mmCIF file of C-alpha atoms and ligand atoms in Angstrom:
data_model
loop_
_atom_site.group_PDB
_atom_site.id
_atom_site.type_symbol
_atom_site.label_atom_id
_atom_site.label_comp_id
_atom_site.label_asym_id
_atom_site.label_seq_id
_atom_site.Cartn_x
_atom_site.Cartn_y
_atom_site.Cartn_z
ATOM 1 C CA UNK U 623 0.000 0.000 0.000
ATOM 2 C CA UNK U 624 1.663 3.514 -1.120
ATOM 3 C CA UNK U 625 1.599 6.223 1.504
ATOM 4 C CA UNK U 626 0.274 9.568 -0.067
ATOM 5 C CA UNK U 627 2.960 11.016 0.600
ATOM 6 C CA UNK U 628 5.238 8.311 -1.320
ATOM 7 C CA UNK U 629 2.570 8.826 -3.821
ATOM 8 C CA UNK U 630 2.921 12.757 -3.785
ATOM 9 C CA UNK U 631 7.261 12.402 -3.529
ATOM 10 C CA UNK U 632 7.269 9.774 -6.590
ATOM 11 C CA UNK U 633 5.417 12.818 -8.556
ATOM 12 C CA UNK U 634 7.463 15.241 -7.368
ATOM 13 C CA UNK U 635 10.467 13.305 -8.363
ATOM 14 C CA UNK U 636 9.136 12.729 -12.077
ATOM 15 C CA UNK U 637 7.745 16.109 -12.606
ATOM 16 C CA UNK U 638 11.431 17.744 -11.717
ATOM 17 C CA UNK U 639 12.830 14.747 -14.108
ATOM 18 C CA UNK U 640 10.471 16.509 -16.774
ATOM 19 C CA UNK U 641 11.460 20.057 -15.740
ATOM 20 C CA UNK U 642 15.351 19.336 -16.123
ATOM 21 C CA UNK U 643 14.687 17.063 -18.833
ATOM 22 C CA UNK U 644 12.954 20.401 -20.610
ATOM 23 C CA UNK U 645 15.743 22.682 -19.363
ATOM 24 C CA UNK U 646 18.350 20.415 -20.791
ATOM 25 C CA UNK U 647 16.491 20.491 -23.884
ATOM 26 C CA UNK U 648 16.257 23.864 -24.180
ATOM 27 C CA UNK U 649 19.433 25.054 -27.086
ATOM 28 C CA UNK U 650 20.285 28.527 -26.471
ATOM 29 C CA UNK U 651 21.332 30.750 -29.470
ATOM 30 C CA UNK U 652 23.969 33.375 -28.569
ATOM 31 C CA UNK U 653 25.048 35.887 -31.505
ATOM 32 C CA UNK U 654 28.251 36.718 -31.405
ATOM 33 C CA UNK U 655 28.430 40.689 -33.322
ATOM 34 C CA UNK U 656 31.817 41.750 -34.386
ATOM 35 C CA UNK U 657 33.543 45.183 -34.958
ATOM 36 C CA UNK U 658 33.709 43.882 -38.425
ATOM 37 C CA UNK U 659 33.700 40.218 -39.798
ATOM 38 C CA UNK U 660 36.804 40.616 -41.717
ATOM 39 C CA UNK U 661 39.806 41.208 -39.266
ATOM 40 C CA UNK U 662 42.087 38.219 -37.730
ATOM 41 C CA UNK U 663 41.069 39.730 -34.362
ATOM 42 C CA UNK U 664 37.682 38.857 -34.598
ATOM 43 C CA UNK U 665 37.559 35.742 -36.385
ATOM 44 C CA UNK U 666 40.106 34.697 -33.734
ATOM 45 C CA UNK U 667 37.352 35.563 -31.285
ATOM 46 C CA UNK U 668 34.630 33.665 -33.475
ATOM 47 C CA UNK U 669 36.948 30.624 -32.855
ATOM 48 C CA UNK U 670 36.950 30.298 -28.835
ATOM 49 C CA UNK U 671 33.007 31.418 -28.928
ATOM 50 C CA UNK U 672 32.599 28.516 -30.883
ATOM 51 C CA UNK U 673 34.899 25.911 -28.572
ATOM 52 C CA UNK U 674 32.461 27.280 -25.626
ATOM 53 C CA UNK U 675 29.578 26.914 -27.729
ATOM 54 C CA UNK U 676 30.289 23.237 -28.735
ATOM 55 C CA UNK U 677 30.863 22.368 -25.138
ATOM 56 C CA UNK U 678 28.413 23.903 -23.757
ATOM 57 C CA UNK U 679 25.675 22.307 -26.368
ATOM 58 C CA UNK U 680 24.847 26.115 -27.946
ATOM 59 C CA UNK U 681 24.071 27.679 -31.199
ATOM 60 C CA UNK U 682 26.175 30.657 -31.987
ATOM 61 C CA UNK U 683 25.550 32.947 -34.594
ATOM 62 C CA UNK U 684 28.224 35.160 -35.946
ATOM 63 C CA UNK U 685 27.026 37.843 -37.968
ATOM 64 C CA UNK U 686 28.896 41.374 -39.015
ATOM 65 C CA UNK U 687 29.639 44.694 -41.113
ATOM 66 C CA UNK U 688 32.596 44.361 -43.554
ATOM 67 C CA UNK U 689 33.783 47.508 -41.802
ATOM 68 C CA UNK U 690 34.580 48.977 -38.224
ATOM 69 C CA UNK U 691 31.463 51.322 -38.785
ATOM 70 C CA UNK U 692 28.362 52.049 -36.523
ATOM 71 C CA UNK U 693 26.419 52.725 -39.761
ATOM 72 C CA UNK U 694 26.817 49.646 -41.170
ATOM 73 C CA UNK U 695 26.772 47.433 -37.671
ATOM 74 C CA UNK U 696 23.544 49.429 -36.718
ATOM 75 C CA UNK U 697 21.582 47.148 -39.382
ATOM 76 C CA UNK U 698 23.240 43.996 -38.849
ATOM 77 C CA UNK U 699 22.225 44.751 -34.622
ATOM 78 C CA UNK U 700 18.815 44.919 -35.785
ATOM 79 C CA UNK U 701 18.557 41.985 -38.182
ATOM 80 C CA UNK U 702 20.269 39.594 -35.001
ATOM 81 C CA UNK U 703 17.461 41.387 -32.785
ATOM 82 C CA UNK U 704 14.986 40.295 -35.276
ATOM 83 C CA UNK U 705 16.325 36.962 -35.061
ATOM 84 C CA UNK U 706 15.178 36.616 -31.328
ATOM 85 C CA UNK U 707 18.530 35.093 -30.052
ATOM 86 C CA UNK U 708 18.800 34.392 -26.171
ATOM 87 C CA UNK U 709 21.766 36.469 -25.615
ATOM 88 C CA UNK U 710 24.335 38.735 -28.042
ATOM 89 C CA UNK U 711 27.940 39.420 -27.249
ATOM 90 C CA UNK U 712 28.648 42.673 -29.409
ATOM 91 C CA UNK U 713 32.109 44.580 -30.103
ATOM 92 C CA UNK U 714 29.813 48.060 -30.334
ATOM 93 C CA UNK U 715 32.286 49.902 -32.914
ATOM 94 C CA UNK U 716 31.176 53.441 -31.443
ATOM 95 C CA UNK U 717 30.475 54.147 -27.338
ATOM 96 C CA UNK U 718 27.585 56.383 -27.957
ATOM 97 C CA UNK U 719 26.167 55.502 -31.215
ATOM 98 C CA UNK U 720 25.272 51.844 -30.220
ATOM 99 C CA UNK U 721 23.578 52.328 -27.035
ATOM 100 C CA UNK U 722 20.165 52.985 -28.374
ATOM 101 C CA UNK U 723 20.490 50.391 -30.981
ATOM 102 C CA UNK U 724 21.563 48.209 -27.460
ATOM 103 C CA UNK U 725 19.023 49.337 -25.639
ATOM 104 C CA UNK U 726 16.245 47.822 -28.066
ATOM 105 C CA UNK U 727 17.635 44.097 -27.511
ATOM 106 C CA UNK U 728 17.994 44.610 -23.611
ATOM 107 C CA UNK U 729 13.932 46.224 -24.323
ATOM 108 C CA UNK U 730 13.295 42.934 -26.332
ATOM 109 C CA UNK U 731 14.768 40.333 -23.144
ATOM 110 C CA UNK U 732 17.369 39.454 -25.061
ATOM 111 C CA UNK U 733 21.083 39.460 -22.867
ATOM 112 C CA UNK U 734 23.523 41.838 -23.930
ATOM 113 C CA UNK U 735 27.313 41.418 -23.096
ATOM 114 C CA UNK U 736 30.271 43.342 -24.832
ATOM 115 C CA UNK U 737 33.074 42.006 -25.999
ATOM 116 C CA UNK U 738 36.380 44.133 -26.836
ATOM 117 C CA UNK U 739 34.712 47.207 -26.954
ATOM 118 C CA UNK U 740 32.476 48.992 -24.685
ATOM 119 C CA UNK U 741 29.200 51.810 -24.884
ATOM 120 C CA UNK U 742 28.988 54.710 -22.880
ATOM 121 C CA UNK U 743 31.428 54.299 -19.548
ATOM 122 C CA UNK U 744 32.080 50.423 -20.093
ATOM 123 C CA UNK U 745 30.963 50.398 -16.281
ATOM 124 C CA UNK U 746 27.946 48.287 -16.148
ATOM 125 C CA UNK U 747 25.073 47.252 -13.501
ATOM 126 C CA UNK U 748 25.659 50.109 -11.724
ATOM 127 C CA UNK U 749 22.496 51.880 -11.886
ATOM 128 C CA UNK U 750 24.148 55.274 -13.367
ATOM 129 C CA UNK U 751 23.940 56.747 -16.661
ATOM 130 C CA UNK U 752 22.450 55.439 -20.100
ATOM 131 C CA UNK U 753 24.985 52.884 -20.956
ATOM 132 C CA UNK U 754 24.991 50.275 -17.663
ATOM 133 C CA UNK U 755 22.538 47.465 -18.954
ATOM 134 C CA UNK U 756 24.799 45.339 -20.314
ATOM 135 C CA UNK U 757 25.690 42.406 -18.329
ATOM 136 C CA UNK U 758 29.277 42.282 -18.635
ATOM 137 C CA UNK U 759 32.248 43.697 -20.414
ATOM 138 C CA UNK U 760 34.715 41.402 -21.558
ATOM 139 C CA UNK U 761 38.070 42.715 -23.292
ATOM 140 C CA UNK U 762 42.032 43.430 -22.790
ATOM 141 C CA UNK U 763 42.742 46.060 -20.240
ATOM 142 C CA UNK U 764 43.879 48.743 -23.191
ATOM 143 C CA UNK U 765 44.545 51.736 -21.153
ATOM 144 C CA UNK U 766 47.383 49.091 -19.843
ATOM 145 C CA UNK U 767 48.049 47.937 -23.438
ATOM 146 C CA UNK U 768 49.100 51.310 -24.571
ATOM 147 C CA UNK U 769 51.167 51.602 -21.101
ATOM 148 C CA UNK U 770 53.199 48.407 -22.618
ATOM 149 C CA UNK U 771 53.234 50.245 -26.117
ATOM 150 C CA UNK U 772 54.834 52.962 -24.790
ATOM 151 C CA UNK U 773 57.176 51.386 -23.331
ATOM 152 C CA UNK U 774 58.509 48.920 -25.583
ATOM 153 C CA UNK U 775 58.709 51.848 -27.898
ATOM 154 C CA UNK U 776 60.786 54.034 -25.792
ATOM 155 C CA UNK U 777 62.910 51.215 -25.178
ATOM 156 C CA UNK U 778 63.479 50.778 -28.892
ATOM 157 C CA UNK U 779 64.207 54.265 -29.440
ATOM 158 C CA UNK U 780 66.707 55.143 -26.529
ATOM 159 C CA UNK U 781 64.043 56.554 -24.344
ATOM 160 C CA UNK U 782 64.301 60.250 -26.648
ATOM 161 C CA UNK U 783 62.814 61.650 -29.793
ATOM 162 C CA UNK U 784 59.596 62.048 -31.546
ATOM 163 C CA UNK U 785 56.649 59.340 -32.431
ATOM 164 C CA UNK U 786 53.059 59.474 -33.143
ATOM 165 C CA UNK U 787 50.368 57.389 -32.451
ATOM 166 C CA UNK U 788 48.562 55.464 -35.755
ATOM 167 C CA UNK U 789 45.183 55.389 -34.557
ATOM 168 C CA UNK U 790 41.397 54.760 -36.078
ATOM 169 C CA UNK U 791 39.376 56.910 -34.984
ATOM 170 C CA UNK U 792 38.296 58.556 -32.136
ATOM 171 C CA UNK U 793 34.951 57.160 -30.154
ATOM 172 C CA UNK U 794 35.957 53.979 -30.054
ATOM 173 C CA UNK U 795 36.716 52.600 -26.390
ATOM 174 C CA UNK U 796 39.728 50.483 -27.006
ATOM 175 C CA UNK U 797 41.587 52.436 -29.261
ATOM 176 C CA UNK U 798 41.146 55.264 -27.261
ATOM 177 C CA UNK U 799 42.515 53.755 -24.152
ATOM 178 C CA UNK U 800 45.243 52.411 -26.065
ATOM 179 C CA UNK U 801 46.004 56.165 -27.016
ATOM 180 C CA UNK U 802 45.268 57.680 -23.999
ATOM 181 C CA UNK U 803 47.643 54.630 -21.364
ATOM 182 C CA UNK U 804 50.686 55.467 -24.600
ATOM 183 C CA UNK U 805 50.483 59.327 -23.835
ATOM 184 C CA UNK U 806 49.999 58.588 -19.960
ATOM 185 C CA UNK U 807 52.927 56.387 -19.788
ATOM 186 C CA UNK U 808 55.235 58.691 -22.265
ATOM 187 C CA UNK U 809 54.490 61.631 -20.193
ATOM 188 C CA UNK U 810 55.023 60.040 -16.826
ATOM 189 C CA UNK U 811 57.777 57.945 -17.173
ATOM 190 C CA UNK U 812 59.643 59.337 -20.510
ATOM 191 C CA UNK U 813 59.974 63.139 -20.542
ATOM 192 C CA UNK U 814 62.421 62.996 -23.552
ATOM 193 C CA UNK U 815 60.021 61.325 -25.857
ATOM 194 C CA UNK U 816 57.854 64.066 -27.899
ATOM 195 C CA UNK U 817 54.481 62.040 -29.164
ATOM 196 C CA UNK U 818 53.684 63.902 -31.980
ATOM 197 C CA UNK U 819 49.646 64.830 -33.349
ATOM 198 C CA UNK U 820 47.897 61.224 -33.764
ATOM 199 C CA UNK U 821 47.030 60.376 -37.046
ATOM 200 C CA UNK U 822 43.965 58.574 -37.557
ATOM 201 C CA UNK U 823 43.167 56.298 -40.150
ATOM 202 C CA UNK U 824 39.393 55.067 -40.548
ATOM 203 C CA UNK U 825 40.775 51.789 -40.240
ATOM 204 C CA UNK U 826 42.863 51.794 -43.455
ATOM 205 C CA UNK U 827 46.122 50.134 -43.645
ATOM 206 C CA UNK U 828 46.670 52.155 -46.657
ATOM 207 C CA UNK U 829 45.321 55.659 -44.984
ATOM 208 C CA UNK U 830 48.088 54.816 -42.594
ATOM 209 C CA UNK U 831 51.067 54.241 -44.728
ATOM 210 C CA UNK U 832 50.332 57.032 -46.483
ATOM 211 C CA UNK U 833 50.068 59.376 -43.030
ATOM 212 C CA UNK U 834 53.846 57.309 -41.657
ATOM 213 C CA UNK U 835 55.123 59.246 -45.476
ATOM 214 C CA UNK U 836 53.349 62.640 -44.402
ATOM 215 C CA UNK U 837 54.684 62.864 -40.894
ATOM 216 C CA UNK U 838 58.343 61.410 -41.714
ATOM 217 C CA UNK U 839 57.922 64.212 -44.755
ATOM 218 C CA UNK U 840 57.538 66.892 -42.110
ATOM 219 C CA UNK U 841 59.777 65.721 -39.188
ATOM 220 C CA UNK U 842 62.922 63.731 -40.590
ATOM 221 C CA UNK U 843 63.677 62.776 -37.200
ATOM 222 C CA UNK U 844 61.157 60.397 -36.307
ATOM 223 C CA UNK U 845 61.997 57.681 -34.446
ATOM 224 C CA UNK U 846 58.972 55.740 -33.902
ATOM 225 C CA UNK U 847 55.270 55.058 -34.308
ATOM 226 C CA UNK U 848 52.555 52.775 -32.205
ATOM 227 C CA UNK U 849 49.919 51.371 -34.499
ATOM 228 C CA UNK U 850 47.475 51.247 -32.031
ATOM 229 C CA UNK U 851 45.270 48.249 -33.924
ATOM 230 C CA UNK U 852 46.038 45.590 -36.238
ATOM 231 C CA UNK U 853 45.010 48.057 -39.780
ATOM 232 C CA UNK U 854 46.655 50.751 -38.265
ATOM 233 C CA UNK U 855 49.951 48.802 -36.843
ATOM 234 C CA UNK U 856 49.912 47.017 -40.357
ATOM 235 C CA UNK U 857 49.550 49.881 -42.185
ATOM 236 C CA UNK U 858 52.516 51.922 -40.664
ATOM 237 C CA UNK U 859 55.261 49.131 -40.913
ATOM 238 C CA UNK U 860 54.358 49.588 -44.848
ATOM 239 C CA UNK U 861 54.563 53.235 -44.905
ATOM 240 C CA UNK U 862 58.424 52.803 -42.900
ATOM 241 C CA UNK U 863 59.263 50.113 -45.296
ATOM 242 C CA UNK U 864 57.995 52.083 -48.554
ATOM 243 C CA UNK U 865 59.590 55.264 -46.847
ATOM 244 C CA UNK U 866 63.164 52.946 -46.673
ATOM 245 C CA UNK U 867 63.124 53.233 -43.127
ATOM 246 C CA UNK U 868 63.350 49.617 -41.828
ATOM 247 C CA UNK U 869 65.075 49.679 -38.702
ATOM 248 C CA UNK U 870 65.065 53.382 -38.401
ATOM 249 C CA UNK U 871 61.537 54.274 -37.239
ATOM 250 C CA UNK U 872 60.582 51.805 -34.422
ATOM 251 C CA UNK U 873 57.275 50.189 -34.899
ATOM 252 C CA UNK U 874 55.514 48.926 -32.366
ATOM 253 C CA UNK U 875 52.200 47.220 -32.900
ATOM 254 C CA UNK U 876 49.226 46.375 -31.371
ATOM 255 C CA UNK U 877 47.514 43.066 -32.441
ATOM 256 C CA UNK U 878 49.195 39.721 -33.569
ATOM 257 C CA UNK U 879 48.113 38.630 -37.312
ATOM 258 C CA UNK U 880 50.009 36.259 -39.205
ATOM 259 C CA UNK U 881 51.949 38.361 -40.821
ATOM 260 C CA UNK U 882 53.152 39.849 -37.658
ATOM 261 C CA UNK U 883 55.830 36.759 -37.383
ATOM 262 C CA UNK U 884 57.777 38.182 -41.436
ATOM 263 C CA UNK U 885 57.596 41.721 -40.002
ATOM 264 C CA UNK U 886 59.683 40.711 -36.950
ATOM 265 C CA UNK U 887 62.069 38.673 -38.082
ATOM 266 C CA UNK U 888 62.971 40.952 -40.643
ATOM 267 C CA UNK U 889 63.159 43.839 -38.444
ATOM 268 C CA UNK U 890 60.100 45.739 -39.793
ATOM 269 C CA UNK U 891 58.448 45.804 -36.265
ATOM 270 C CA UNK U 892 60.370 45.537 -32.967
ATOM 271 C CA UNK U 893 57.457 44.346 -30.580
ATOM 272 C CA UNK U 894 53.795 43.254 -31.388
ATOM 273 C CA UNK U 895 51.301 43.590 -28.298
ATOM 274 C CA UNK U 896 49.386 40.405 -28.959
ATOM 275 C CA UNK U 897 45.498 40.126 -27.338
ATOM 276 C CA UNK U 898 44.071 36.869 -26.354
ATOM 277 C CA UNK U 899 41.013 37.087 -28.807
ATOM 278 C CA UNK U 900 40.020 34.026 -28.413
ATOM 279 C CA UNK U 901 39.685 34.025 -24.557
ATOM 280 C CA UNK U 902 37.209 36.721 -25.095
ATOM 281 C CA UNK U 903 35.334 34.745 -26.967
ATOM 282 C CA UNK U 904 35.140 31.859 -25.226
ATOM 283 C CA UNK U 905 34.544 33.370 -21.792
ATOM 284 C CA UNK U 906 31.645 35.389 -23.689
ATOM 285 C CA UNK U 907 29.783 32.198 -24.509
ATOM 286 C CA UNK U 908 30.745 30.904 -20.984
ATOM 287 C CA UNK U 909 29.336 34.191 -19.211
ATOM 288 C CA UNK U 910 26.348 33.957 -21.346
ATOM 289 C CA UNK U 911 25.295 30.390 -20.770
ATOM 290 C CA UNK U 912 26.242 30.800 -16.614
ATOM 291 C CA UNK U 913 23.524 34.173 -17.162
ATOM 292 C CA UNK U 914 20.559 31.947 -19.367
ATOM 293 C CA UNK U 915 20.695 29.108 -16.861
ATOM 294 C CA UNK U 916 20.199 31.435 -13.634
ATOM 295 C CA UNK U 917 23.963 31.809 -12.443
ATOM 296 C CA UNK U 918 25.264 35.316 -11.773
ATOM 297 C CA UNK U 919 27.964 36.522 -13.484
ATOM 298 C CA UNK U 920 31.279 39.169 -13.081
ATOM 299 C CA UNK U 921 30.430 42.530 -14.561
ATOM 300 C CA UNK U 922 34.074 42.817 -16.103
ATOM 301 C CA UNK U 923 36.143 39.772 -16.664
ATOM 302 C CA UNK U 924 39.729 40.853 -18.155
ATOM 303 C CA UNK U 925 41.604 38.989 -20.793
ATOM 304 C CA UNK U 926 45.635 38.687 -21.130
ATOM 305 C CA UNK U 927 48.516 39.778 -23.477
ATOM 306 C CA UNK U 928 50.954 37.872 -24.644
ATOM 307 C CA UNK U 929 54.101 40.335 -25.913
ATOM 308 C CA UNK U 930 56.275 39.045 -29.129
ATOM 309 C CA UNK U 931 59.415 40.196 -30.248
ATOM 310 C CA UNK U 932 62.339 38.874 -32.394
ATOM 311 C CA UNK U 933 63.893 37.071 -28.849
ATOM 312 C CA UNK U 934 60.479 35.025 -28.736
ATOM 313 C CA UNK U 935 58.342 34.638 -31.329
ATOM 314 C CA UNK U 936 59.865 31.284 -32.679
ATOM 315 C CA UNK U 937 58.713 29.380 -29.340
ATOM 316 C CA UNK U 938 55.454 27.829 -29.722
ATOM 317 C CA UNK U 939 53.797 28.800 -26.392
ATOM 318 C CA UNK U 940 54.027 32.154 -27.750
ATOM 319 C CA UNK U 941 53.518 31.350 -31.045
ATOM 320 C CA UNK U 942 50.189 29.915 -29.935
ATOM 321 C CA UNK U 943 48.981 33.941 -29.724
ATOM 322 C CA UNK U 944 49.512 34.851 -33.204
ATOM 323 C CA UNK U 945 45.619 35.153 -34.802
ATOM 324 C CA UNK U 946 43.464 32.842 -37.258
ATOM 325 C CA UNK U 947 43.151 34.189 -40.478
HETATM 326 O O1 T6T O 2059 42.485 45.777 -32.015
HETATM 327 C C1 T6T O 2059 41.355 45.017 -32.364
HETATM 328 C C2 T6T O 2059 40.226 45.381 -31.454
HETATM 329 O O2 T6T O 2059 40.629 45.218 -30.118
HETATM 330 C C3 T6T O 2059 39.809 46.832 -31.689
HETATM 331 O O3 T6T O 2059 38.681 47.137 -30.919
HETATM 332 C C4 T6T O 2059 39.536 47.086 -33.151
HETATM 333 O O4 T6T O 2059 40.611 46.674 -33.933
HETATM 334 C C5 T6T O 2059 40.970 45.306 -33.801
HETATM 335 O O5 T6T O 2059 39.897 44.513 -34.182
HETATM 336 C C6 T6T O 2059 42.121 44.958 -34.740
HETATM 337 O O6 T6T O 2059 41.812 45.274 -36.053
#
């Protein structure tokens, strides 16, 4: 004879089978939104999204612009909305511009964490401003990254004479910080170094060769220049190598792509500040699922560098940093 209360335990116990049963069912869909689909950077990122993804059991969607351009992300934003996904790691390519177009997916329930870049402050959950519903902010620490950049370049130089920053353009978080930790450092640490006006590029490696000719045209004496992103860093090793500078003009550059490995060896760049793209990645998949399934997450989880010069960049456990293409 079954007690009710066996009776009413056995149907407990099967009806929370059926609920976890459903809940383990249940396949998220996280969209993964890039600064633009076509850089190393990103697809490096698209990679350890897509290692969390496959462990965890998740869809991810990667969808972008062809360009680093809030008027062309804007649309793409909107299409993912449409798309209903459970949560969407973006790299907003402008800290103002995207936070309404945010604001309409946090309006819609869907989960929004950014990835590289940030909107508004990059301080989230903190009940202040227009710009704290995101979730979480994942990303290098860049104001730190152009600390390094500085350094390493006024190491290469002799710790005096005049460089400029190669930047994008302004508005966007990372590059920004980048630019702003480089003059911070230079000005605290290297009083003989003169940074020259920053030139910014819109993301063109041509834009920037042709801007390393202009400034070398007007001060002979340069000694250096950060490119303070993968276009930009690429860009002004060409215009010091067209300009027959190798070796003269110190390049330092941010990002690791593969042809960052040629333009050490031969000299063409002294130091590359590598991210860990796909770390951001993966721990934005991660961060999402541990959000979907009820877990709380950290508002700001920072990723690592990994710094490659000549002396290194033949060992493999640095090698390991250099991006997909
Ligand atoms: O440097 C990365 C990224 O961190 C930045 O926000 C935009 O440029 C890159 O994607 C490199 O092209």
């Amino acid at each position: 004879r079954r007690s009710f209360l066996g009776a009413a335990s056995a149907l407990a116990l099967t009806f929370s089978i059926a609920t976890s049963a459903v809940a383990q069912d249940k396949k998220y869909t996280i969209a993964l939104v890039p600064g633009l689909t076509t850089d190393a950077f990103y697809i490096t990122m698209q990679k350890g999204a897509q290692a969390a993804a496959d462990a965890l059991g998740v869809e991810l969607v990667f969808q972008g612009a062809p360009d680093f351009n809030p008027v062309t992300q804007v649309p793409v934003l909107d299409a993912v909305i449409a798309r209903a996904p459970d949560a969407i790691l973006i790299a907003p390519t402008d800290t103002t511009q995207l936070i309404e177009p945010l604001r309409k997916a946090h309006d819609a329930g869907i989960a929004v964490i950014t990835v590289d870049t940030f909107i508004g402050t990059g301080k989230y959950q903190t009940g202040a401003g227009d710009a704290d519903f995101p979730l979480s902010y994942i990303a290098s620490d860049n104001v730190l990254g152009g600390r390094m950049a500085a350094r390493a370049l006024a190491n290469a130089i002799g710790g005096e004479g005049k460089v400029f920053v190669s930047n994008v353009k302004p508005g966007i978080s990372t590059t920004d910080q980048r630019e702003e930790g480089f003059k911070a450092e230079m000005a605290e640490n290297f009083p003989k170094v003169t940074v020259l006006e920053t030139q910014f590029n819109d993301n063109d490696a041509n834009k920037a060769a042709s801007q390393l000719q202009g400034v070398f045209a007007r001060d002979a004496d340069l000694k250096g220049v950060f490119g303070a992103n993968l276009f930009s860093a690429l860009g002004a090793g060409t215009g010091v190598q067209q300009a027959g500078q190798t070796g003269n003009i110190k390049v330092v550059a941010f990002d690791a792509p593969g042809s960052i490995v040629d333009n050490i060896s031969t000299g063409l760049v002294d130091v590359a500040i590598a991210q860990h793209p796909a770390e951001i990645g993966y721990y934005g998949v991660v961060s999402a699922y541990a959000h979907l399934t009820g877990n709380s997450i950290p508002v700001n989880i920072g990723t690592g560098f990994t710094v490659m010069d000549k002396s290194n960049i033949a060992d493999p456990n640095i090698a390991k940093y250099i991006y997909a293409e």
